[in-house]
Amino acid sequence: YTESYAHALELLSKEEVAFSTLPPLVLVKAVDRGVARPLATMRVEGSQTSSAVVVAQEGSQLTDLASVRGQTFCFADRNSTTGYLLPRLAMRKAGIDPERDILPHWSGNHTQVIHDVANGTCAAGATYSANYLSLTSSGTLPYALSIIAVTGRAPYDTWVAAPTTPTEQVDALTQALLNF
């Protein structure tokens, strides 16, 4: 477990880990820097992609992406595709300048985004749909939240190997992932 996506990238760069999973935005950076070899991309129930969503408290005045203007907005992590990149792109398309028109709050991870929206730290926040669905349907949160926008789709995380990971280990993990 790492404390952030940047930390995962740092551990791979220093070759302190042999394998990791990376979200799409960090994967591109890691491959570009030559610190990761992609092995396999995750699938969930047959799907290769996840929806990026914006959530707000049920019954709030926020009903769509345009309504987040002037509000505190929770982001998961600057290296998150669904919790940062896609929501910012969608904001721009909706005429919102994320540098001026919202008050950003850095929750640190996707689960905390949900908690921060639920407890009122933020009026709305960005996460991926499975995170929202699993936390709200499992009863983890006693609050009713709503998805007010779908901001795009992104591939699931990809398993990668550090450049110097021995070939036999890479082959063994790759085969295990493909068998799974």
PDB file of C-alpha atoms in Angstrom:
ATOM      1  CA  TYR A   1       0.000   0.000   0.000  1.00  0.00           C
ATOM      2  CA  THR A   2       1.286   3.477  -0.851  1.00  0.00           C
ATOM      3  CA  GLU A   3       0.230   6.824   0.521  1.00  0.00           C
ATOM      4  CA  SER A   4      -0.404   8.353  -2.929  1.00  0.00           C
ATOM      5  CA  TYR A   5      -0.050   7.777  -6.649  1.00  0.00           C
ATOM      6  CA  ALA A   6       3.105   9.919  -6.595  1.00  0.00           C
ATOM      7  CA  HIS A   7       4.520   7.642  -3.897  1.00  0.00           C
ATOM      8  CA  ALA A   8       3.857   4.560  -6.051  1.00  0.00           C
ATOM      9  CA  LEU A   9       5.676   6.232  -8.939  1.00  0.00           C
ATOM     10  CA  GLU A  10       8.573   7.158  -6.634  1.00  0.00           C
ATOM     11  CA  LEU A  11       8.890   3.579  -5.351  1.00  0.00           C
ATOM     12  CA  LEU A  12       8.988   2.267  -8.921  1.00  0.00           C
ATOM     13  CA  SER A  13      11.508   4.928  -9.940  1.00  0.00           C
ATOM     14  CA  LYS A  14      13.826   3.971  -7.075  1.00  0.00           C
ATOM     15  CA  GLU A  15      13.149   0.280  -7.793  1.00  0.00           C
ATOM     16  CA  GLU A  16      12.064  -0.234  -4.186  1.00  0.00           C
ATOM     17  CA  VAL A  17       9.166  -2.354  -5.461  1.00  0.00           C
ATOM     18  CA  ALA A  18       9.168  -4.928  -8.230  1.00  0.00           C
ATOM     19  CA  PHE A  19       5.470  -4.548  -9.125  1.00  0.00           C
ATOM     20  CA  SER A  20       2.696  -2.030  -8.703  1.00  0.00           C
ATOM     21  CA  THR A  21      -0.694  -1.075 -10.017  1.00  0.00           C
ATOM     22  CA  LEU A  22      -1.009   2.371 -11.556  1.00  0.00           C
ATOM     23  CA  PRO A  23      -3.989   4.440 -12.671  1.00  0.00           C
ATOM     24  CA  PRO A  24      -3.951   5.648 -16.292  1.00  0.00           C
ATOM     25  CA  LEU A  25      -2.478   9.123 -15.710  1.00  0.00           C
ATOM     26  CA  VAL A  26       0.398   7.771 -13.598  1.00  0.00           C
ATOM     27  CA  LEU A  27       0.920   4.867 -16.020  1.00  0.00           C
ATOM     28  CA  VAL A  28       1.591   7.307 -18.855  1.00  0.00           C
ATOM     29  CA  LYS A  29       4.103   9.210 -16.696  1.00  0.00           C
ATOM     30  CA  ALA A  30       5.821   5.989 -15.555  1.00  0.00           C
ATOM     31  CA  VAL A  31       6.163   4.556 -19.051  1.00  0.00           C
ATOM     32  CA  ASP A  32       7.363   7.920 -20.367  1.00  0.00           C
ATOM     33  CA  ARG A  33      10.080   7.972 -17.667  1.00  0.00           C
ATOM     34  CA  GLY A  34      11.022   4.375 -18.402  1.00  0.00           C
ATOM     35  CA  VAL A  35      10.297   3.187 -14.861  1.00  0.00           C
ATOM     36  CA  ALA A  36       7.455   0.758 -15.584  1.00  0.00           C
ATOM     37  CA  ARG A  37       6.672  -2.089 -17.945  1.00  0.00           C
ATOM     38  CA  PRO A  38       2.891  -2.590 -18.367  1.00  0.00           C
ATOM     39  CA  LEU A  39       1.789  -6.188 -17.824  1.00  0.00           C
ATOM     40  CA  ALA A  40      -2.013  -6.300 -17.724  1.00  0.00           C
ATOM     41  CA  THR A  41      -4.910  -3.906 -17.252  1.00  0.00           C
ATOM     42  CA  MET A  42      -7.596  -4.819 -14.769  1.00  0.00           C
ATOM     43  CA  ARG A  43     -11.144  -5.697 -15.752  1.00  0.00           C
ATOM     44  CA  VAL A  44     -14.089  -5.508 -13.418  1.00  0.00           C
ATOM     45  CA  GLU A  45     -17.095  -7.637 -14.270  1.00  0.00           C
ATOM     46  CA  GLY A  46     -15.935  -7.691 -17.892  1.00  0.00           C
ATOM     47  CA  SER A  47     -15.522  -3.931 -18.205  1.00  0.00           C
ATOM     48  CA  GLN A  48     -12.184  -2.370 -19.115  1.00  0.00           C
ATOM     49  CA  THR A  49     -13.151   1.135 -18.023  1.00  0.00           C
ATOM     50  CA  SER A  50     -14.607   2.985 -15.069  1.00  0.00           C
ATOM     51  CA  SER A  51     -16.811   6.060 -15.038  1.00  0.00           C
ATOM     52  CA  ALA A  52     -15.517   9.250 -13.471  1.00  0.00           C
ATOM     53  CA  VAL A  53     -18.316  10.821 -11.437  1.00  0.00           C
ATOM     54  CA  VAL A  54     -19.028  13.921  -9.391  1.00  0.00           C
ATOM     55  CA  VAL A  55     -21.063  13.377  -6.231  1.00  0.00           C
ATOM     56  CA  ALA A  56     -22.941  15.718  -3.902  1.00  0.00           C
ATOM     57  CA  GLN A  57     -25.201  15.260  -0.911  1.00  0.00           C
ATOM     58  CA  GLU A  58     -28.691  14.123  -1.865  1.00  0.00           C
ATOM     59  CA  GLY A  59     -31.076  17.062  -1.803  1.00  0.00           C
ATOM     60  CA  SER A  60     -28.380  19.724  -2.043  1.00  0.00           C
ATOM     61  CA  GLN A  61     -28.669  22.644  -4.437  1.00  0.00           C
ATOM     62  CA  LEU A  62     -26.038  20.992  -6.634  1.00  0.00           C
ATOM     63  CA  THR A  63     -27.725  19.176  -9.484  1.00  0.00           C
ATOM     64  CA  ASP A  64     -25.188  19.318 -12.292  1.00  0.00           C
ATOM     65  CA  LEU A  65     -21.581  20.225 -12.959  1.00  0.00           C
ATOM     66  CA  ALA A  66     -22.341  23.890 -13.650  1.00  0.00           C
ATOM     67  CA  SER A  67     -23.774  24.228 -10.131  1.00  0.00           C
ATOM     68  CA  VAL A  68     -20.378  23.572  -8.487  1.00  0.00           C
ATOM     69  CA  ARG A  69     -19.191  27.078  -9.410  1.00  0.00           C
ATOM     70  CA  GLY A  70     -18.111  28.882  -6.229  1.00  0.00           C
ATOM     71  CA  GLN A  71     -18.234  25.709  -4.139  1.00  0.00           C
ATOM     72  CA  THR A  72     -15.566  23.722  -2.301  1.00  0.00           C
ATOM     73  CA  PHE A  73     -14.754  20.744  -4.506  1.00  0.00           C
ATOM     74  CA  CYS A  74     -12.939  17.590  -3.368  1.00  0.00           C
ATOM     75  CA  PHE A  75     -10.292  16.043  -5.594  1.00  0.00           C
ATOM     76  CA  ALA A  76      -8.772  12.654  -4.801  1.00  0.00           C
ATOM     77  CA  ASP A  77      -5.177  13.181  -5.928  1.00  0.00           C
ATOM     78  CA  ARG A  78      -3.435  15.318  -8.575  1.00  0.00           C
ATOM     79  CA  ASN A  79      -2.358  12.098 -10.319  1.00  0.00           C
ATOM     80  CA  SER A  80      -5.855  10.596 -10.458  1.00  0.00           C
ATOM     81  CA  THR A  81      -7.525  10.260 -13.830  1.00  0.00           C
ATOM     82  CA  THR A  82     -11.082   9.937 -12.472  1.00  0.00           C
ATOM     83  CA  GLY A  83     -10.565  12.019  -9.324  1.00  0.00           C
ATOM     84  CA  TYR A  84      -8.765  14.975 -10.936  1.00  0.00           C
ATOM     85  CA  LEU A  85      -8.032  15.001 -14.688  1.00  0.00           C
ATOM     86  CA  LEU A  86     -11.448  14.071 -16.122  1.00  0.00           C
ATOM     87  CA  PRO A  87     -13.493  16.272 -13.746  1.00  0.00           C
ATOM     88  CA  ARG A  88     -11.320  19.285 -14.562  1.00  0.00           C
ATOM     89  CA  LEU A  89     -11.734  18.680 -18.295  1.00  0.00           C
ATOM     90  CA  ALA A  90     -15.504  18.372 -17.837  1.00  0.00           C
ATOM     91  CA  MET A  91     -15.574  21.580 -15.786  1.00  0.00           C
ATOM     92  CA  ARG A  92     -13.853  23.450 -18.605  1.00  0.00           C
ATOM     93  CA  LYS A  93     -16.397  22.087 -21.109  1.00  0.00           C
ATOM     94  CA  ALA A  94     -19.159  23.311 -18.765  1.00  0.00           C
ATOM     95  CA  GLY A  95     -17.644  26.809 -18.730  1.00  0.00           C
ATOM     96  CA  ILE A  96     -16.058  26.508 -15.295  1.00  0.00           C
ATOM     97  CA  ASP A  97     -12.422  27.461 -14.821  1.00  0.00           C
ATOM     98  CA  PRO A  98     -11.185  25.034 -12.158  1.00  0.00           C
ATOM     99  CA  GLU A  99      -8.369  27.462 -11.282  1.00  0.00           C
ATOM    100  CA  ARG A 100     -10.745  30.331 -10.452  1.00  0.00           C
ATOM    101  CA  ASP A 101     -14.331  29.140 -10.161  1.00  0.00           C
ATOM    102  CA  ILE A 102     -14.098  26.498  -7.433  1.00  0.00           C
ATOM    103  CA  LEU A 103     -12.332  26.120  -4.085  1.00  0.00           C
ATOM    104  CA  PRO A 104     -10.254  22.924  -4.345  1.00  0.00           C
ATOM    105  CA  HIS A 105      -9.846  20.555  -1.426  1.00  0.00           C
ATOM    106  CA  TRP A 106      -7.375  17.663  -1.580  1.00  0.00           C
ATOM    107  CA  SER A 107      -8.932  14.632   0.074  1.00  0.00           C
ATOM    108  CA  GLY A 108      -5.932  12.408  -0.658  1.00  0.00           C
ATOM    109  CA  ASN A 109      -7.806   9.368  -1.970  1.00  0.00           C
ATOM    110  CA  HIS A 110     -11.120   8.328  -3.484  1.00  0.00           C
ATOM    111  CA  THR A 111     -12.647   6.928  -0.309  1.00  0.00           C
ATOM    112  CA  GLN A 112     -11.895  10.139   1.555  1.00  0.00           C
ATOM    113  CA  VAL A 113     -13.570  12.160  -1.223  1.00  0.00           C
ATOM    114  CA  ILE A 114     -16.833  10.345  -0.470  1.00  0.00           C
ATOM    115  CA  HIS A 115     -16.440  10.914   3.269  1.00  0.00           C
ATOM    116  CA  ASP A 116     -15.544  14.594   2.752  1.00  0.00           C
ATOM    117  CA  VAL A 117     -18.647  15.185   0.630  1.00  0.00           C
ATOM    118  CA  ALA A 118     -20.829  13.226   3.053  1.00  0.00           C
ATOM    119  CA  ASN A 119     -19.629  15.187   6.097  1.00  0.00           C
ATOM    120  CA  GLY A 120     -19.852  18.577   4.361  1.00  0.00           C
ATOM    121  CA  THR A 121     -16.143  19.319   4.019  1.00  0.00           C
ATOM    122  CA  CYS A 122     -16.876  19.752   0.317  1.00  0.00           C
ATOM    123  CA  ALA A 123     -20.061  20.533  -1.544  1.00  0.00           C
ATOM    124  CA  ALA A 124     -19.111  18.046  -4.269  1.00  0.00           C
ATOM    125  CA  GLY A 125     -16.258  15.752  -5.159  1.00  0.00           C
ATOM    126  CA  ALA A 126     -14.780  13.591  -7.897  1.00  0.00           C
ATOM    127  CA  THR A 127     -14.280   9.842  -7.733  1.00  0.00           C
ATOM    128  CA  TYR A 128     -14.873   6.720  -9.801  1.00  0.00           C
ATOM    129  CA  SER A 129     -18.278   5.094  -9.942  1.00  0.00           C
ATOM    130  CA  ALA A 130     -17.354   1.780  -8.293  1.00  0.00           C
ATOM    131  CA  ASN A 131     -16.005   3.646  -5.249  1.00  0.00           C
ATOM    132  CA  TYR A 132     -19.247   5.583  -4.889  1.00  0.00           C
ATOM    133  CA  LEU A 133     -21.412   2.515  -5.424  1.00  0.00           C
ATOM    134  CA  SER A 134     -19.485   0.257  -3.059  1.00  0.00           C
ATOM    135  CA  LEU A 135     -19.406   2.758  -0.195  1.00  0.00           C
ATOM    136  CA  THR A 136     -23.016   3.859  -0.458  1.00  0.00           C
ATOM    137  CA  SER A 137     -24.536   0.409  -1.100  1.00  0.00           C
ATOM    138  CA  SER A 138     -22.502  -1.317   1.632  1.00  0.00           C
ATOM    139  CA  GLY A 139     -23.888   0.969   4.302  1.00  0.00           C
ATOM    140  CA  THR A 140     -20.427   2.369   5.028  1.00  0.00           C
ATOM    141  CA  LEU A 141     -21.891   5.839   4.859  1.00  0.00           C
ATOM    142  CA  PRO A 142     -25.098   6.781   6.646  1.00  0.00           C
ATOM    143  CA  TYR A 143     -25.581   9.662   4.199  1.00  0.00           C
ATOM    144  CA  ALA A 144     -27.437   9.775   0.926  1.00  0.00           C
ATOM    145  CA  LEU A 145     -25.247  10.987  -1.933  1.00  0.00           C
ATOM    146  CA  SER A 146     -26.112  11.553  -5.575  1.00  0.00           C
ATOM    147  CA  ILE A 147     -24.108  11.465  -8.754  1.00  0.00           C
ATOM    148  CA  ILE A 148     -24.565  14.883 -10.332  1.00  0.00           C
ATOM    149  CA  ALA A 149     -22.269  14.371 -13.340  1.00  0.00           C
ATOM    150  CA  VAL A 150     -20.429  11.689 -15.249  1.00  0.00           C
ATOM    151  CA  THR A 151     -17.224  13.343 -16.439  1.00  0.00           C
ATOM    152  CA  GLY A 152     -15.773  10.576 -18.599  1.00  0.00           C
ATOM    153  CA  ARG A 153     -14.433   7.053 -18.643  1.00  0.00           C
ATOM    154  CA  ALA A 154     -10.940   5.791 -17.914  1.00  0.00           C
ATOM    155  CA  PRO A 155      -9.234   2.414 -18.118  1.00  0.00           C
ATOM    156  CA  TYR A 156      -8.884   0.552 -14.849  1.00  0.00           C
ATOM    157  CA  ASP A 157      -5.471   0.386 -13.184  1.00  0.00           C
ATOM    158  CA  THR A 158      -2.648  -1.474 -14.908  1.00  0.00           C
ATOM    159  CA  TRP A 159      -0.214  -3.907 -13.301  1.00  0.00           C
ATOM    160  CA  VAL A 160       3.368  -2.903 -14.056  1.00  0.00           C
ATOM    161  CA  ALA A 161       6.848  -4.216 -13.357  1.00  0.00           C
ATOM    162  CA  ALA A 162       9.927  -2.177 -12.524  1.00  0.00           C
ATOM    163  CA  PRO A 163      12.514  -2.256 -15.344  1.00  0.00           C
ATOM    164  CA  THR A 164      14.952  -4.530 -13.521  1.00  0.00           C
ATOM    165  CA  THR A 165      12.428  -7.025 -12.188  1.00  0.00           C
ATOM    166  CA  PRO A 166      13.694 -10.486 -13.214  1.00  0.00           C
ATOM    167  CA  THR A 167      12.041 -11.889 -16.336  1.00  0.00           C
ATOM    168  CA  GLU A 168      10.934 -15.079 -14.575  1.00  0.00           C
ATOM    169  CA  GLN A 169       9.080 -13.034 -11.926  1.00  0.00           C
ATOM    170  CA  VAL A 170       7.469 -10.840 -14.583  1.00  0.00           C
ATOM    171  CA  ASP A 171       6.407 -13.907 -16.566  1.00  0.00           C
ATOM    172  CA  ALA A 172       4.993 -15.602 -13.447  1.00  0.00           C
ATOM    173  CA  LEU A 173       2.927 -12.565 -12.428  1.00  0.00           C
ATOM    174  CA  THR A 174       1.767 -11.943 -16.000  1.00  0.00           C
ATOM    175  CA  GLN A 175       0.578 -15.548 -16.296  1.00  0.00           C
ATOM    176  CA  ALA A 176      -1.143 -15.399 -12.904  1.00  0.00           C
ATOM    177  CA  LEU A 177      -2.938 -12.185 -13.881  1.00  0.00           C
ATOM    178  CA  LEU A 178      -4.031 -13.606 -17.227  1.00  0.00           C
ATOM    179  CA  ASN A 179      -5.253 -16.806 -15.540  1.00  0.00           C
ATOM    180  CA  PHE A 180      -7.164 -14.791 -12.959  1.00  0.00           C
TER     181      PHE A 180
END
